[in-house]
mmCIF file of C-alpha atoms in Angstrom:
data_model
loop_
_atom_site.group_PDB
_atom_site.id
_atom_site.type_symbol
_atom_site.label_atom_id
_atom_site.label_comp_id
_atom_site.label_asym_id
_atom_site.label_seq_id
_atom_site.Cartn_x
_atom_site.Cartn_y
_atom_site.Cartn_z
ATOM 1 C CA MET A 436 -88.262 16.268 47.119
ATOM 2 C CA ASN A 437 -86.936 19.026 45.150
ATOM 3 C CA LEU A 438 -88.592 19.433 41.836
ATOM 4 C CA ARG A 439 -86.683 22.158 40.346
ATOM 5 C CA PRO A 440 -86.122 21.985 36.669
ATOM 6 C CA PRO A 441 -82.605 21.081 35.750
ATOM 7 C CA THR A 442 -80.464 24.038 34.917
ATOM 8 C CA PRO A 443 -78.780 23.931 31.621
ATOM 9 C CA ARG A 444 -75.047 23.546 31.868
ATOM 10 C CA ALA A 445 -73.013 26.448 30.854
ATOM 11 C CA ARG A 446 -72.335 26.005 27.267
ATOM 12 C CA ARG A 447 -68.882 26.449 26.053
ATOM 13 C CA PRO A 448 -68.725 28.503 22.996
ATOM 14 C CA ARG A 449 -67.961 26.340 20.066
ATOM 15 C CA ARG A 450 -64.808 27.256 18.311
ATOM 16 C CA ASP A 451 -64.529 26.523 14.706
ATOM 17 C CA THR A 452 -60.860 26.666 13.926
ATOM 18 C CA LEU A 453 -59.600 27.010 10.481
ATOM 19 C CA SER A 454 -56.285 25.554 9.510
ATOM 20 C CA SER A 455 -54.930 29.048 8.895
ATOM 21 C CA GLU A 456 -55.656 29.986 12.504
ATOM 22 C CA GLN A 457 -53.664 27.150 14.063
ATOM 23 C CA GLY A 458 -50.414 28.219 15.690
ATOM 24 C CA LEU A 459 -47.960 27.363 18.369
ATOM 25 C CA THR A 460 -48.641 27.520 22.035
ATOM 26 C CA LEU A 461 -46.461 29.554 24.328
ATOM 27 C CA ILE A 462 -44.844 26.372 25.699
ATOM 28 C CA GLU A 463 -43.963 25.157 22.213
ATOM 29 C CA LEU A 464 -42.399 28.521 21.389
ATOM 30 C CA LEU A 465 -40.347 28.508 24.591
ATOM 31 C CA VAL A 466 -39.090 24.962 23.954
ATOM 32 C CA ALA A 467 -38.174 25.818 20.354
ATOM 33 C CA MET A 468 -36.346 28.974 21.450
ATOM 34 C CA THR A 469 -34.432 27.051 24.127
ATOM 35 C CA ILE A 470 -33.304 24.390 21.647
ATOM 36 C CA PHE A 471 -32.331 27.066 19.111
ATOM 37 C CA THR A 472 -30.334 28.937 21.781
ATOM 38 C CA ILE A 473 -28.478 25.757 22.791
ATOM 39 C CA VAL A 474 -27.613 24.953 19.166
ATOM 40 C CA ILE A 475 -26.388 28.504 18.477
ATOM 41 C CA ALA A 476 -24.346 28.560 21.715
ATOM 42 C CA GLY A 477 -22.688 25.274 20.729
ATOM 43 C CA ALA A 478 -21.878 26.572 17.251
ATOM 44 C CA VAL A 479 -20.423 29.809 18.642
ATOM 45 C CA SER A 480 -18.351 27.836 21.168
ATOM 46 C CA LEU A 481 -16.992 25.575 18.427
ATOM 47 C CA PHE A 482 -16.219 28.550 16.190
ATOM 48 C CA THR A 483 -14.337 30.454 18.922
ATOM 49 C CA SER A 484 -12.390 27.307 19.823
ATOM 50 C CA VAL A 485 -11.254 26.905 16.217
ATOM 51 C CA ILE A 486 -10.330 30.595 16.005
ATOM 52 C CA ARG A 487 -8.233 30.342 19.205
ATOM 53 C CA GLN A 488 -6.357 27.259 17.966
ATOM 54 C CA GLU A 489 -5.611 28.632 14.497
ATOM 55 C CA PRO A 490 -2.433 30.599 15.416
ATOM 56 C CA ALA A 491 -0.926 27.565 17.177
ATOM 57 C CA LEU A 492 -1.780 25.326 14.236
ATOM 58 C CA ALA A 493 -0.297 27.825 11.799
ATOM 59 C CA ASP A 494 2.911 28.025 13.872
ATOM 60 C CA ARG A 495 3.183 24.230 14.007
ATOM 61 C CA SER A 496 2.544 23.935 10.287
ATOM 62 C CA ASN A 497 5.232 26.547 9.621
ATOM 63 C CA GLN A 498 7.728 24.718 11.864
ATOM 64 C CA VAL A 499 7.035 21.403 10.125
ATOM 65 C CA GLY A 500 7.389 23.038 6.708
ATOM 66 C CA LEU A 501 10.721 24.680 7.575
ATOM 67 C CA THR A 502 12.039 21.426 9.047
ATOM 68 C CA ARG A 503 10.947 19.541 5.947
ATOM 69 C CA VAL A 504 12.881 22.010 3.763
ATOM 70 C CA ALA A 505 15.942 21.577 6.017
ATOM 71 C CA LEU A 506 15.650 17.793 5.729
ATOM 72 C CA GLU A 507 15.410 17.991 1.931
ATOM 73 C CA ARG A 508 18.457 20.266 1.752
ATOM 74 C CA ALA A 509 20.520 17.944 3.960
ATOM 75 C CA ILE A 510 19.498 14.925 1.869
ATOM 76 C CA ARG A 511 20.352 16.755 -1.369
ATOM 77 C CA GLU A 512 23.859 17.533 -0.072
ATOM 78 C CA ILE A 513 24.329 13.968 1.204
ATOM 79 C CA ARG A 514 23.238 12.575 -2.154
ATOM 80 C CA GLN A 515 25.908 14.680 -3.911
ATOM 81 C CA GLY A 516 28.532 13.439 -1.452
ATOM 82 C CA VAL A 517 31.862 11.838 -2.251
ATOM 83 C CA SER A 518 32.912 10.730 1.243
ATOM 84 C CA VAL A 519 31.942 11.044 4.888
ATOM 85 C CA GLU A 520 34.804 12.437 6.970
ATOM 86 C CA THR A 521 33.115 12.587 10.412
ATOM 87 C CA ALA A 522 30.179 10.363 11.344
ATOM 88 C CA THR A 523 28.457 10.768 14.722
ATOM 89 C CA GLY A 524 24.821 10.926 15.772
ATOM 90 C CA SER A 525 25.002 14.695 16.121
ATOM 91 C CA GLN A 526 27.375 15.567 13.263
ATOM 92 C CA VAL A 527 28.187 14.559 9.724
ATOM 93 C CA SER A 528 31.092 16.113 7.857
ATOM 94 C CA MET A 529 31.395 15.183 4.211
ATOM 95 C CA ARG A 530 33.035 16.119 0.976
ATOM 96 C CA THR A 531 30.190 16.929 -1.362
ATOM 97 C CA TYR A 532 29.314 18.930 -4.439
ATOM 98 C CA VAL A 533 27.481 22.207 -3.792
ATOM 99 C CA LYS A 534 26.075 24.900 -6.107
ATOM 100 C CA THR A 535 28.308 27.584 -4.579
ATOM 101 C CA THR A 536 32.012 28.143 -4.248
ATOM 102 C CA CYS A 537 33.526 26.935 -1.001
ATOM 103 C CA ALA A 538 33.523 30.597 0.068
ATOM 104 C CA GLY A 539 29.731 30.670 -0.350
ATOM 105 C CA ALA A 540 29.450 32.662 -3.596
ATOM 106 C CA PRO A 541 27.036 31.373 -6.272
ATOM 107 C CA SER A 542 28.589 29.129 -8.903
ATOM 108 C CA ALA A 543 27.425 28.029 -12.346
ATOM 109 C CA THR A 544 28.892 24.554 -11.787
ATOM 110 C CA SER A 545 28.966 22.271 -8.787
ATOM 111 C CA VAL A 546 32.081 22.636 -6.635
ATOM 112 C CA LEU A 547 33.571 19.997 -4.315
ATOM 113 C CA CYS A 548 33.607 21.421 -0.762
ATOM 114 C CA ARG A 549 33.374 20.137 2.790
ATOM 115 C CA VAL A 550 29.947 20.531 4.377
ATOM 116 C CA THR A 551 29.495 19.882 8.089
ATOM 117 C CA LEU A 552 26.020 19.495 9.570
ATOM 118 C CA THR A 553 26.053 19.758 13.374
ATOM 119 C CA CYS A 554 23.108 19.441 15.782
ATOM 120 C CA ALA A 555 23.188 20.632 19.391
ATOM 121 C CA GLY A 556 20.415 21.647 21.760
ATOM 122 C CA THR A 557 17.342 22.294 19.628
ATOM 123 C CA THR A 558 19.083 23.506 16.460
ATOM 124 C CA CYS A 559 21.177 22.179 13.600
ATOM 125 C CA SER A 560 23.727 24.264 11.728
ATOM 126 C CA ARG A 561 25.592 23.962 8.443
ATOM 127 C CA THR A 562 29.209 24.958 7.905
ATOM 128 C CA LEU A 563 30.810 25.230 4.479
ATOM 129 C CA ALA A 564 34.609 24.972 4.046
ATOM 130 C CA ASN A 565 37.237 24.157 1.459
ATOM 131 C CA GLU A 566 37.451 20.511 0.434
ATOM 132 C CA ASN A 567 40.294 19.865 2.919
ATOM 133 C CA GLY A 568 38.354 21.546 5.760
ATOM 134 C CA THR A 569 40.279 24.819 5.779
ATOM 135 C CA SER A 570 38.718 28.305 5.744
ATOM 136 C CA PRO A 571 35.330 27.378 7.173
ATOM 137 C CA ARG A 572 32.489 29.853 6.678
ATOM 138 C CA PRO A 573 30.412 30.882 9.716
ATOM 139 C CA ALA A 574 27.862 28.270 10.770
ATOM 140 C CA VAL A 575 24.320 28.895 9.547
ATOM 141 C CA THR A 576 21.325 27.473 11.406
ATOM 142 C CA PHE A 577 19.200 25.376 9.062
ATOM 143 C CA ALA A 578 16.822 23.560 11.463
ATOM 144 C CA ARG A 579 15.198 24.637 14.737
ATOM 145 C CA GLY A 580 12.984 23.091 17.361
ATOM 146 C CA ILE A 581 14.283 19.510 17.294
ATOM 147 C CA ASN A 582 14.578 17.439 20.446
ATOM 148 C CA ASN A 583 16.926 14.638 19.328
ATOM 149 C CA PRO A 584 20.267 16.414 18.753
ATOM 150 C CA THR A 585 22.411 13.367 19.578
ATOM 151 C CA SER A 586 20.616 10.973 17.224
ATOM 152 C CA VAL A 587 19.913 12.988 14.090
ATOM 153 C CA PHE A 588 22.320 11.121 11.797
ATOM 154 C CA SER A 589 22.662 7.385 11.193
ATOM 155 C CA TYR A 590 25.030 5.544 8.869
ATOM 156 C CA THR A 591 25.316 2.367 6.824
ATOM 157 C CA GLY A 592 28.567 0.971 5.484
ATOM 158 C CA SER A 593 32.189 1.252 6.460
ATOM 159 C CA PRO A 594 33.181 3.808 5.355
ATOM 160 C CA PRO A 595 29.645 5.192 5.360
ATOM 161 C CA THR A 596 27.955 5.308 1.969
ATOM 162 C CA TYR A 597 24.408 5.868 3.270
ATOM 163 C CA VAL A 598 23.408 8.623 5.704
ATOM 164 C CA GLY A 599 20.006 8.750 7.389
ATOM 165 C CA VAL A 600 18.617 11.981 8.826
ATOM 166 C CA LYS A 601 15.862 12.079 11.445
ATOM 167 C CA PHE A 602 14.371 15.215 12.998
ATOM 168 C CA VAL A 603 12.017 14.796 15.967
ATOM 169 C CA LEU A 604 9.791 17.805 16.656
ATOM 170 C CA PRO A 605 8.087 17.856 20.074
ATOM 171 C CA THR A 606 4.491 18.961 20.453
ATOM 172 C CA LYS A 607 3.863 22.206 22.294
ATOM 173 C CA ASP A 608 2.466 20.409 25.342
ATOM 174 C CA GLY A 609 5.397 17.953 25.355
ATOM 175 C CA ARG A 610 3.184 14.839 25.296
ATOM 176 C CA GLY A 611 4.031 13.741 21.768
ATOM 177 C CA SER A 612 6.280 14.320 18.811
ATOM 178 C CA LEU A 613 6.412 14.364 15.040
ATOM 179 C CA THR A 614 9.272 12.614 13.268
ATOM 180 C CA LEU A 615 10.562 13.637 9.844
ATOM 181 C CA GLN A 616 13.004 11.081 8.473
ATOM 182 C CA ASP A 617 14.828 10.408 5.205
ATOM 183 C CA GLY A 618 18.186 9.208 3.987
ATOM 184 C CA ALA A 619 20.394 8.985 0.917
ATOM 185 C CA SER A 620 23.365 7.162 -0.485
ATOM 186 C CA LEU A 621 26.420 9.156 -1.475
ATOM 187 C CA ARG A 622 26.121 9.060 -5.280
ATOM 188 C CA ASN A 623 29.681 10.101 -5.883
ATOM 189 C CA ALA A 624 31.299 7.782 -3.325
ATOM 190 C CA THR A 625 32.530 5.477 -6.076
ATOM 191 C CA LEU A 626 34.519 8.265 -7.736
ATOM 192 C CA GLY A 627 37.350 7.855 -5.235
ATOM 193 C CA LEU A 628 38.170 11.576 -5.251
#
């Protein structure tokens, strides 16, 4: 039998920790830094994606705005109309009151002229002429980027007293489109001029 006295176990030094001395372990710091890095990387990725798309969105917004102005101008001229002379899906020729002379010079009063709106390819143009169609001015493009040139104009009545206008703008990737549509009755059609 071995009668050796038991050896005292090695005592661990007692640590009295104060609340001000508590901190994070290395593992906790690494996990926190990893999460922070992932969040920042996601935010930077989102920010750069938005920055890259901004020019395309601005271009699209500009195209829609210009087409909307063209639609409003066409409707204003239709509304002032007296009669429709030519009525197809791609062209409307009408006698209407405009704020210029038939030669295109500014006028203080509205003048009865012939306005022809013609769409072909991806553009629509406007031609101004004398009331009887003589002395046409050069065609001026008033809408661009449409993809429905043969079905821009629609009509109601015989002879037409209502003209609808529809512009279809394709998306850049070609998978969708935006349609701007309006119409107006010829206010002056009852004048019989």
